[in-house]
Coordinates of C-alpha atoms in Angstrom, one line a residue:
M1 CA 0.2 -0.2 -0.2
R2 CA 1.5 3.3 -0.9
S3 CA 2.4 5.9 1.8
S4 CA -0.4 9.2 2.2
S5 CA 2.7 10.9 2.2
L6 CA 3.5 10.1 -1.0
L7 CA -0.2 9.6 -2.8
A8 CA -1.1 14.1 -1.2
R9 CA -1.2 15.8 -4.8
P10 CA 0.4 19.2 -5.2
T11 CA -1.8 22.3 -4.0
V12 CA -2.7 24.5 -7.8
A13 CA -0.4 27.4 -8.8
R14 CA -1.3 30.8 -6.1
L15 CA -0.2 32.9 -8.4
L16 CA 1.7 33.0 -11.9
T17 CA 4.2 35.9 -13.1
T18 CA 4.9 35.9 -17.0
M19 CA 7.1 38.0 -18.1
S20 CA 7.6 39.5 -21.5
A21 CA 8.5 37.1 -24.2
T22 CA 11.8 37.4 -26.1
T23 CA 12.5 36.5 -29.6
L24 CA 17.0 36.1 -29.4
P25 CA 18.6 34.2 -32.7
G26 CA 18.5 31.2 -34.1
D27 CA 14.5 31.5 -33.8
V28 CA 14.0 31.2 -30.3
K29 CA 11.8 32.2 -27.7
V30 CA 12.1 33.1 -24.4
T31 CA 9.1 32.9 -22.2
E32 CA 10.4 33.3 -17.7
H33 CA 7.7 32.2 -15.7
F34 CA 7.3 33.3 -12.2
L35 CA 5.4 30.2 -10.4
S36 CA 4.3 30.6 -6.7
V37 CA 4.3 27.2 -4.4
P38 CA 4.3 26.2 -0.2
L39 CA 7.6 25.8 0.6
D40 CA 4.4 22.4 2.4
H41 CA 2.4 21.1 -0.6
S42 CA 0.9 19.3 2.9
K43 CA -0.1 22.7 4.4
P44 CA -1.1 24.8 0.9
D45 CA -1.9 28.0 3.5
G46 CA 1.6 28.5 4.9
G47 CA 5.0 29.7 3.4
S48 CA 5.4 29.6 0.1
L49 CA 8.4 30.0 -2.2
S50 CA 8.8 31.0 -5.7
L51 CA 9.9 28.9 -8.7
F52 CA 11.3 30.4 -11.6
V53 CA 10.5 28.9 -15.1
R54 CA 12.3 29.5 -18.3
E55 CA 10.2 28.1 -21.9
L56 CA 11.2 27.0 -24.2
V57 CA 10.3 27.1 -28.1
A58 CA 11.2 27.2 -31.9
A59 CA 9.5 30.6 -32.4
S60 CA 8.6 29.8 -35.1
K61 CA 6.2 27.2 -33.5
A62 CA 5.5 28.6 -30.7
A63 CA 2.1 28.6 -32.0
D64 CA 1.4 25.5 -32.4
D65 CA 0.8 22.0 -29.0
L66 CA 4.2 21.3 -28.6
P67 CA 5.0 18.3 -26.2
C68 CA 7.0 19.5 -22.8
L69 CA 9.9 18.2 -22.3
L70 CA 10.6 19.7 -18.8
Y71 CA 14.9 19.0 -17.3
L72 CA 16.3 18.5 -13.8
Q73 CA 20.0 19.2 -13.2
G74 CA 21.7 17.7 -10.9
G75 CA 23.5 17.9 -7.9
P76 CA 20.6 18.8 -5.3
G77 CA 21.5 22.4 -4.4
F78 CA 22.0 23.3 -8.6
P79 CA 19.5 25.4 -10.2
S80 CA 19.5 24.6 -14.5
K81 CA 21.7 24.3 -16.9
R82 CA 21.3 28.3 -18.8
P83 CA 20.4 28.0 -22.3
A84 CA 23.4 29.4 -25.5
F85 CA 22.0 31.0 -28.8
P86 CA 22.1 29.8 -30.9
A87 CA 20.8 26.7 -29.4
S88 CA 22.9 24.5 -29.6
G89 CA 24.1 20.8 -27.9
W90 CA 20.7 18.8 -26.5
D91 CA 18.2 22.3 -26.3
K92 CA 18.5 22.5 -30.5
S93 CA 17.6 18.4 -30.8
A94 CA 14.6 19.3 -28.3
L95 CA 13.7 22.2 -29.6
A96 CA 12.8 20.3 -33.1
T97 CA 10.0 18.5 -31.1
H98 CA 9.5 20.2 -27.5
R99 CA 8.7 23.0 -25.7
V100 CA 12.0 22.9 -23.5
L101 CA 11.2 24.0 -19.8
L102 CA 14.3 24.4 -18.1
L103 CA 13.4 24.4 -14.2
D104 CA 15.2 26.5 -11.6
Q105 CA 14.4 23.9 -8.9
R106 CA 13.0 24.9 -5.2
G107 CA 15.9 26.6 -3.9
T108 CA 18.5 27.3 -6.6
G109 CA 19.0 29.7 -9.0
R110 CA 16.5 32.5 -9.6
S111 CA 13.7 30.5 -7.9
T112 CA 13.7 31.5 -3.7
P113 CA 17.5 30.5 -3.6
V114 CA 19.0 29.1 0.0
T115 CA 22.0 29.9 1.3
A116 CA 23.8 30.9 4.2
K117 CA 22.5 34.3 5.0
Q118 CA 18.9 33.6 3.7
L119 CA 18.6 30.2 6.6
L120 CA 20.9 32.7 9.0
A121 CA 17.7 34.7 9.0
L122 CA 14.6 32.9 9.7
P123 CA 13.9 33.8 13.1
G124 CA 13.8 29.9 15.8
G125 CA 18.0 28.8 14.6
P126 CA 18.8 25.7 14.5
Q127 CA 15.5 24.4 14.2
A128 CA 14.0 26.7 12.1
Q129 CA 16.5 26.6 9.7
A130 CA 16.5 22.1 9.8
G131 CA 13.2 22.4 9.6
Y132 CA 12.2 24.5 6.3
L133 CA 15.1 22.7 5.0
E134 CA 13.8 19.4 5.2
H135 CA 11.8 20.6 2.5
F136 CA 14.0 20.8 -0.3
R137 CA 14.6 17.3 -0.9
A138 CA 12.8 15.5 -4.4
D139 CA 10.0 15.0 -3.1
S140 CA 8.3 18.8 -2.3
I141 CA 10.7 19.0 -6.0
V142 CA 8.3 16.3 -8.5
R143 CA 5.4 18.1 -6.9
D144 CA 6.8 22.0 -7.3
C145 CA 7.1 20.3 -11.3
E146 CA 3.2 19.3 -10.3
V147 CA 2.3 22.7 -10.5
V148 CA 4.8 23.8 -13.6
R149 CA 3.0 21.0 -15.3
E150 CA -0.3 22.2 -14.5
A151 CA 0.2 26.2 -15.0
L152 CA 2.4 25.4 -18.2
C153 CA 1.0 22.5 -20.1
G154 CA -2.5 22.2 -19.6
G155 CA -2.1 19.2 -17.1
K156 CA -0.5 17.3 -20.5
K157 CA 1.8 14.3 -19.5
L158 CA 5.6 16.2 -19.4
S159 CA 8.5 14.7 -21.2
L160 CA 11.0 14.6 -19.0
L161 CA 15.3 15.3 -18.6
G162 CA 16.6 14.7 -15.6
Q163 CA 21.1 14.5 -14.8
S164 CA 22.5 13.2 -11.8
F165 CA 20.5 14.3 -8.9
G166 CA 18.4 15.1 -11.5
G167 CA 17.3 11.2 -12.5
F168 CA 16.5 10.5 -9.2
C169 CA 13.7 13.2 -9.0
I170 CA 13.2 12.0 -12.1
L171 CA 11.9 8.1 -9.9
T172 CA 10.2 10.2 -7.1
Y173 CA 7.8 11.3 -9.8
L174 CA 7.4 8.5 -11.2
S175 CA 6.5 6.8 -7.8
L176 CA 4.1 10.3 -7.0
F177 CA 2.5 10.6 -10.3
P178 CA 3.1 7.9 -12.6
D179 CA 0.3 8.7 -14.8
A180 CA 1.8 12.4 -15.4
I181 CA 4.7 11.3 -17.4
E182 CA 4.2 10.5 -21.3
R183 CA 8.8 9.8 -21.3
A184 CA 11.5 10.0 -18.7
L185 CA 15.1 10.5 -19.9
F186 CA 17.5 9.7 -17.7
T187 CA 21.7 10.5 -17.9
F188 CA 23.7 9.1 -14.9
G189 CA 21.1 8.9 -12.6
L190 CA 19.1 5.9 -11.7
A191 CA 18.9 6.6 -7.5
P192 CA 20.4 3.8 -5.6
V193 CA 16.8 1.9 -4.6
G194 CA 16.1 0.4 -1.8
R195 CA 20.2 1.0 -1.2
T196 CA 21.7 2.4 2.3
A197 CA 23.3 5.9 2.9
D198 CA 26.9 3.2 3.8
E199 CA 25.9 0.6 0.6
V200 CA 26.1 3.9 -1.2
Y201 CA 29.0 5.4 -0.1
A202 CA 30.8 1.5 0.2
A203 CA 30.6 1.3 -3.2
T204 CA 32.3 4.8 -4.2
Y205 CA 34.2 4.7 -2.1
K206 CA 35.7 1.4 -4.5
R207 CA 35.1 3.4 -7.0
M208 CA 37.7 6.6 -6.6
E209 CA 39.3 3.7 -6.1
E210 CA 40.7 2.8 -9.5
R211 CA 39.9 7.0 -10.5
N212 CA 42.7 7.7 -8.0
R213 CA 45.4 4.6 -9.6
R214 CA 44.1 5.5 -13.2
F215 CA 45.5 9.7 -12.3
Y216 CA 48.6 8.9 -11.1
Q217 CA 48.9 6.6 -13.7
R218 CA 48.1 9.6 -16.0
Y219 CA 50.2 12.0 -14.5
P220 CA 52.8 9.9 -12.1
Q221 CA 54.2 13.5 -11.2
D222 CA 51.6 14.2 -9.6
V223 CA 52.0 11.2 -6.7
E224 CA 54.9 13.2 -4.9
L225 CA 53.5 16.6 -5.2
V226 CA 49.8 15.3 -3.6
R227 CA 51.9 14.0 -1.1
S228 CA 53.9 17.1 -0.4
L229 CA 51.2 19.3 0.0
V230 CA 49.3 17.0 1.8
A231 CA 51.7 16.5 3.8
G232 CA 52.4 20.2 4.5
L233 CA 48.7 20.8 5.2
H234 CA 48.2 18.4 7.9
A235 CA 51.9 20.4 9.7
A236 CA 50.0 23.7 9.0
P237 CA 46.7 24.6 7.2
A238 CA 46.8 27.6 4.6
P239 CA 44.4 30.3 4.8
L240 CA 42.1 31.2 1.9
P241 CA 40.8 34.0 1.1
R242 CA 37.1 34.5 2.1
G243 CA 37.4 32.5 5.3
G244 CA 38.1 28.8 4.8
T245 CA 41.2 26.9 5.6
L246 CA 42.1 24.4 3.1
T247 CA 43.5 21.2 5.6
A248 CA 44.9 18.6 4.3
R249 CA 40.9 16.6 4.6
R250 CA 39.7 19.2 2.4
F251 CA 42.9 19.6 0.1
L252 CA 41.4 15.8 -1.1
Q253 CA 38.2 16.9 -1.8
L254 CA 39.6 17.6 -5.0
G255 CA 39.0 14.6 -6.2
L256 CA 35.2 15.5 -7.5
L257 CA 36.9 16.5 -10.5
L258 CA 37.7 13.6 -11.7
G259 CA 34.6 12.9 -12.4
S260 CA 34.3 14.3 -15.6
A261 CA 35.2 13.7 -18.7
S262 CA 38.5 16.5 -18.6
G263 CA 38.6 15.8 -14.7
F264 CA 41.9 13.9 -14.6
E265 CA 43.3 17.5 -16.9
A266 CA 41.8 20.1 -14.2
L267 CA 42.9 18.1 -11.5
H268 CA 47.3 18.3 -13.4
D269 CA 46.5 21.8 -14.2
L270 CA 45.1 23.5 -10.8
L271 CA 48.0 20.8 -8.6
E272 CA 51.0 22.7 -11.1
L273 CA 50.0 25.9 -9.7
A274 CA 51.1 25.0 -6.6
R275 CA 54.5 24.2 -8.1
P276 CA 57.5 25.5 -7.4
P277 CA 60.8 26.6 -10.1
S278 CA 62.4 24.3 -8.1
A279 CA 64.2 21.3 -9.3
D280 CA 62.6 18.1 -7.8
G281 CA 58.9 20.9 -7.5
L282 CA 57.3 20.2 -4.6
P283 CA 56.4 22.8 -2.3
D284 CA 59.0 23.6 0.4
A285 CA 57.2 22.9 4.8
T286 CA 58.7 26.3 5.3
S287 CA 57.5 28.2 2.7
S288 CA 53.5 29.7 1.9
L289 CA 51.1 28.7 -0.8
P290 CA 50.7 31.0 -4.1
D291 CA 47.2 32.5 -4.4
L292 CA 47.1 31.6 -7.3
F293 CA 46.4 28.4 -6.5
L294 CA 44.3 29.1 -3.0
L295 CA 42.3 31.2 -5.8
E296 CA 42.2 28.7 -7.8
V297 CA 40.9 25.8 -4.7
E298 CA 39.1 28.7 -3.5
A299 CA 36.9 28.3 -7.1
A300 CA 36.8 24.8 -7.1
Q301 CA 35.3 23.9 -4.2
Q302 CA 32.8 27.5 -4.4
H303 CA 29.8 25.1 -5.0
F304 CA 29.8 23.4 -1.9
E305 CA 29.5 27.4 0.2
T306 CA 27.5 29.3 -2.1
N307 CA 25.7 26.5 -3.5
P308 CA 24.4 24.9 0.8
I309 CA 21.7 22.9 -0.6
Y310 CA 24.8 20.5 -2.2
W311 CA 26.9 19.4 1.8
L312 CA 22.6 19.9 4.1
L313 CA 21.4 17.2 2.3
H314 CA 23.0 15.1 0.1
E315 CA 23.0 12.4 2.8
A316 CA 19.8 12.9 3.2
I317 CA 18.4 12.3 -0.8
Y318 CA 19.6 8.7 0.3
C319 CA 17.4 8.5 3.3
D320 CA 13.7 7.0 1.6
G321 CA 11.6 6.6 5.2
G322 CA 9.7 4.3 2.1
G323 CA 13.3 2.0 1.5
G324 CA 12.2 1.7 -2.1
G325 CA 9.4 -0.7 -0.9
G326 CA 12.0 -2.4 1.4
G327 CA 11.7 -0.8 4.6
G328 CA 12.6 3.1 6.2
E329 CA 16.3 2.5 6.4
C330 CA 18.7 5.4 5.2
G331 CA 22.5 5.3 7.4
R332 CA 21.8 2.9 9.2
L333 CA 19.0 0.4 9.5
G334 CA 16.3 2.1 10.3
G335 CA 18.3 5.1 11.4
P336 CA 19.6 9.2 10.1
S337 CA 21.9 8.9 7.4
G338 CA 24.4 10.0 10.3
W339 CA 27.1 11.2 8.1
A340 CA 26.8 7.9 6.2
A341 CA 30.2 8.4 4.1
E342 CA 33.0 10.4 7.4
R343 CA 31.6 7.0 9.3
V344 CA 32.2 4.2 5.7
Q345 CA 35.5 5.9 4.9
A346 CA 36.8 5.2 8.4
S347 CA 36.0 2.3 8.6
L348 CA 37.9 1.0 5.3
G349 CA 41.4 1.4 7.5
E350 CA 44.6 2.6 6.2
G351 CA 43.7 3.0 2.7
W352 CA 41.8 5.5 3.5
D353 CA 43.8 7.4 6.2
Y354 CA 45.8 10.0 4.1
T355 CA 47.7 10.4 7.8
T356 CA 49.3 6.6 6.8
R357 CA 50.3 8.2 3.6
L358 CA 53.0 10.3 4.3
E359 CA 56.1 9.6 3.1
P360 CA 57.7 9.2 0.5
G361 CA 57.6 6.3 -1.2
S362 CA 55.0 4.8 0.3
P363 CA 51.9 4.5 -1.9
P364 CA 49.2 7.4 -3.0
V365 CA 47.2 9.8 -1.6
Q366 CA 43.4 8.8 -1.9
L367 CA 40.8 11.9 -3.1
T368 CA 37.9 11.9 -1.9
G369 CA 34.4 11.6 -4.2
E370 CA 31.4 13.1 -4.3
M371 CA 30.9 12.9 -0.3
V372 CA 30.1 15.2 2.1
Y373 CA 31.8 15.4 6.0
S374 CA 31.0 16.4 9.6
W375 CA 33.8 18.7 9.6
M376 CA 33.1 20.8 6.4
G377 CA 31.2 22.6 8.7
D378 CA 34.6 23.7 10.4
D379 CA 36.7 23.7 7.1
Y380 CA 34.0 26.6 4.5
A381 CA 33.4 29.7 5.8
W382 CA 30.1 30.5 4.1
L383 CA 28.9 26.8 6.0
R384 CA 30.4 27.2 9.4
P385 CA 27.1 28.8 11.2
L386 CA 25.1 26.0 9.4
K387 CA 27.0 23.2 11.4
P388 CA 24.4 22.8 13.9
A389 CA 21.2 22.5 11.6
A390 CA 23.2 20.2 9.4
E391 CA 23.8 17.6 12.6
L392 CA 19.9 18.1 12.6
L393 CA 19.6 17.2 9.0
A394 CA 21.9 14.4 9.7
A395 CA 20.5 13.3 12.7
K396 CA 16.3 12.9 11.6
E397 CA 15.3 9.3 11.6
D398 CA 12.2 10.1 10.5
W399 CA 12.5 11.2 6.7
G400 CA 9.0 10.6 4.0
P401 CA 9.0 8.3 1.6
L402 CA 10.8 9.4 -1.2
Y403 CA 10.5 6.3 -4.3
D404 CA 7.5 3.7 -4.6
A405 CA 8.9 0.2 -5.8
V406 CA 5.0 -1.3 -6.9
A407 CA 4.6 2.4 -8.8
L408 CA 7.6 2.1 -10.7
G409 CA 7.5 -1.4 -11.7
R410 CA 4.3 -0.7 -13.2
G411 CA 4.5 2.5 -14.6
G412 CA 3.7 3.2 -18.0
A413 CA 6.7 5.8 -19.4
K414 CA 9.4 4.8 -22.0
V415 CA 12.1 5.1 -19.9
A416 CA 14.9 5.6 -21.8
A417 CA 18.8 5.5 -19.4
L418 CA 22.8 6.6 -19.9
V419 CA 24.5 4.6 -17.8
S420 CA 28.5 4.9 -17.2
F421 CA 30.0 1.8 -16.9
E422 CA 32.4 2.8 -13.7
D423 CA 30.0 6.4 -12.9
I424 CA 32.2 7.4 -9.4
Y425 CA 28.9 9.8 -8.5
V426 CA 26.2 6.5 -9.5
E427 CA 27.0 3.9 -8.7
R428 CA 26.6 1.2 -12.2
A429 CA 25.4 -1.7 -10.2
F430 CA 23.0 0.2 -8.2
S431 CA 21.9 1.9 -11.4
E432 CA 21.0 -1.6 -12.8
A433 CA 19.2 -2.3 -10.5
T434 CA 16.9 0.3 -10.5
G435 CA 16.6 -1.0 -14.0
A436 CA 15.1 -4.2 -13.8
L437 CA 12.7 -2.8 -11.1
L438 CA 11.2 -0.4 -13.6
G439 CA 10.8 -3.4 -16.0
D440 CA 11.1 -3.9 -19.6
R441 CA 10.3 -0.3 -20.6
A442 CA 12.8 1.1 -19.4
S443 CA 16.5 0.6 -21.4
L444 CA 19.7 1.6 -20.4
W445 CA 23.0 2.1 -22.1
I446 CA 25.3 0.9 -20.3
T447 CA 28.9 1.9 -21.9
N448 CA 32.4 3.3 -20.8
E449 CA 32.7 5.8 -23.1
F450 CA 31.6 8.7 -21.1
Q451 CA 31.9 9.2 -17.1
H452 CA 29.4 11.3 -14.9
S453 CA 29.5 14.6 -17.6
G454 CA 28.2 13.2 -20.9
L455 CA 25.3 15.4 -21.6
R456 CA 27.9 18.2 -20.5
D457 CA 30.1 16.9 -23.7
Q458 CA 28.6 14.8 -25.8
P459 CA 25.0 16.8 -25.3
A460 CA 22.8 16.3 -29.0
L461 CA 24.4 13.2 -29.5
V462 CA 23.7 11.5 -25.7
F463 CA 19.8 13.1 -25.8
D464 CA 18.7 12.7 -29.2
R465 CA 19.6 8.6 -28.4
L466 CA 17.9 8.3 -25.9
L467 CA 15.0 9.8 -26.9
A468 CA 14.6 7.4 -29.9
M469 CA 15.6 3.7 -27.5
S470 CA 12.0 5.5 -25.4
K471 CA 10.7 5.4 -28.7
G472 CA 11.0 2.6 -29.8
E473 CA 13.8 3.3 -32.7
L474 CA 17.0 2.1 -32.4
A475 CA 17.9 -1.4 -30.0
I476 CA 20.1 -0.7 -27.6
P477 CA 21.5 -2.8 -25.9
S478 CA 20.7 -5.0 -29.2

């Protein structure tokens, strides 16, 4: 039997403001919409949020009754992509047949944003901040999407394109409102339905071990450079220009870069900025790190501070109070997330304890990936005042359900999904299991041609192929 919280219908938009349309080069008509939605869809008369949607349509087809394609961005906590004009990439492909809706999910972009300053202004302190943030997970985002569908699409079925966390949202959509969806296209976003946060991180740390190995294989000169930097920061953390602290543990989070196709080069180029003009090219422990290097580290990690939902709710995206139909588990069976990535890392032994690898010639120091940690509330200046709220969210034991395994298995929407064989963010084996849960309506394109950035790297190819797969025009797998 489906949870009553999953069955709850969203309210209709209390206000729709449509800005005047603009026609831009390349035959693209752009219209901006602002909708008012409840903070809590179960309490429509409570507080409200503003929701921003950018609508794109071929100007020459603006009067046509086109199907709507809603794009859901990855994250959590990031706004929709900003289109280029003339249209290119997957936008150009989609505009040939669809009206495209780019949603800034609640808390992001031009929708009512969640920032450190905004959260700290809430009356009631950390308890109020945590209570407010509970309404920014996929279940609330999907109910916002239903408001958008009714207000901008006349209640017609949607096609969905979801990147990473956007795909997690699609699975929640397929659980809550399966009849609202015509087709669902996933790029690296088949969530680990029924898996605990601990299982997720155990798998992704293992993926990171291989990604580290390959990075150092390509750039062996960086083995000792990373070790030297980590040893220096372990002994004396460096102050950062915006007030944060570059500790060894924070430095290792630069491994997040390795999840994209260009990640090896991005990380290598950043590390080069720390090299002094000496024979061995290794920083002197007595010298300060170059300002440019510190600035570039901040730039690579600034999203943690500018988009705090990512830190505050990242582990909560795995807290399915319904257990995907299997019993309400998250980090520990029946319990809260409890900083699962931190807990799992501690259980993995010396391989993930950088302090055991500081001597020259010892095994390479492992960089971490898409994990969040409690200590980020100490090392990141803008996150420090939010640490009490983060601890409350990590301790929360009664998260609501996100998925309904029965609904996922019975729905009629066509599904096509791109899965990276060695994705360091979304474990491929778990994605395959979720694909099996969706049944014969789901076609999975599993490849090592792409990292997690495939939709950005080859957008038109990826979109066109997924759309053809969902229509039965392309047989993948063959």
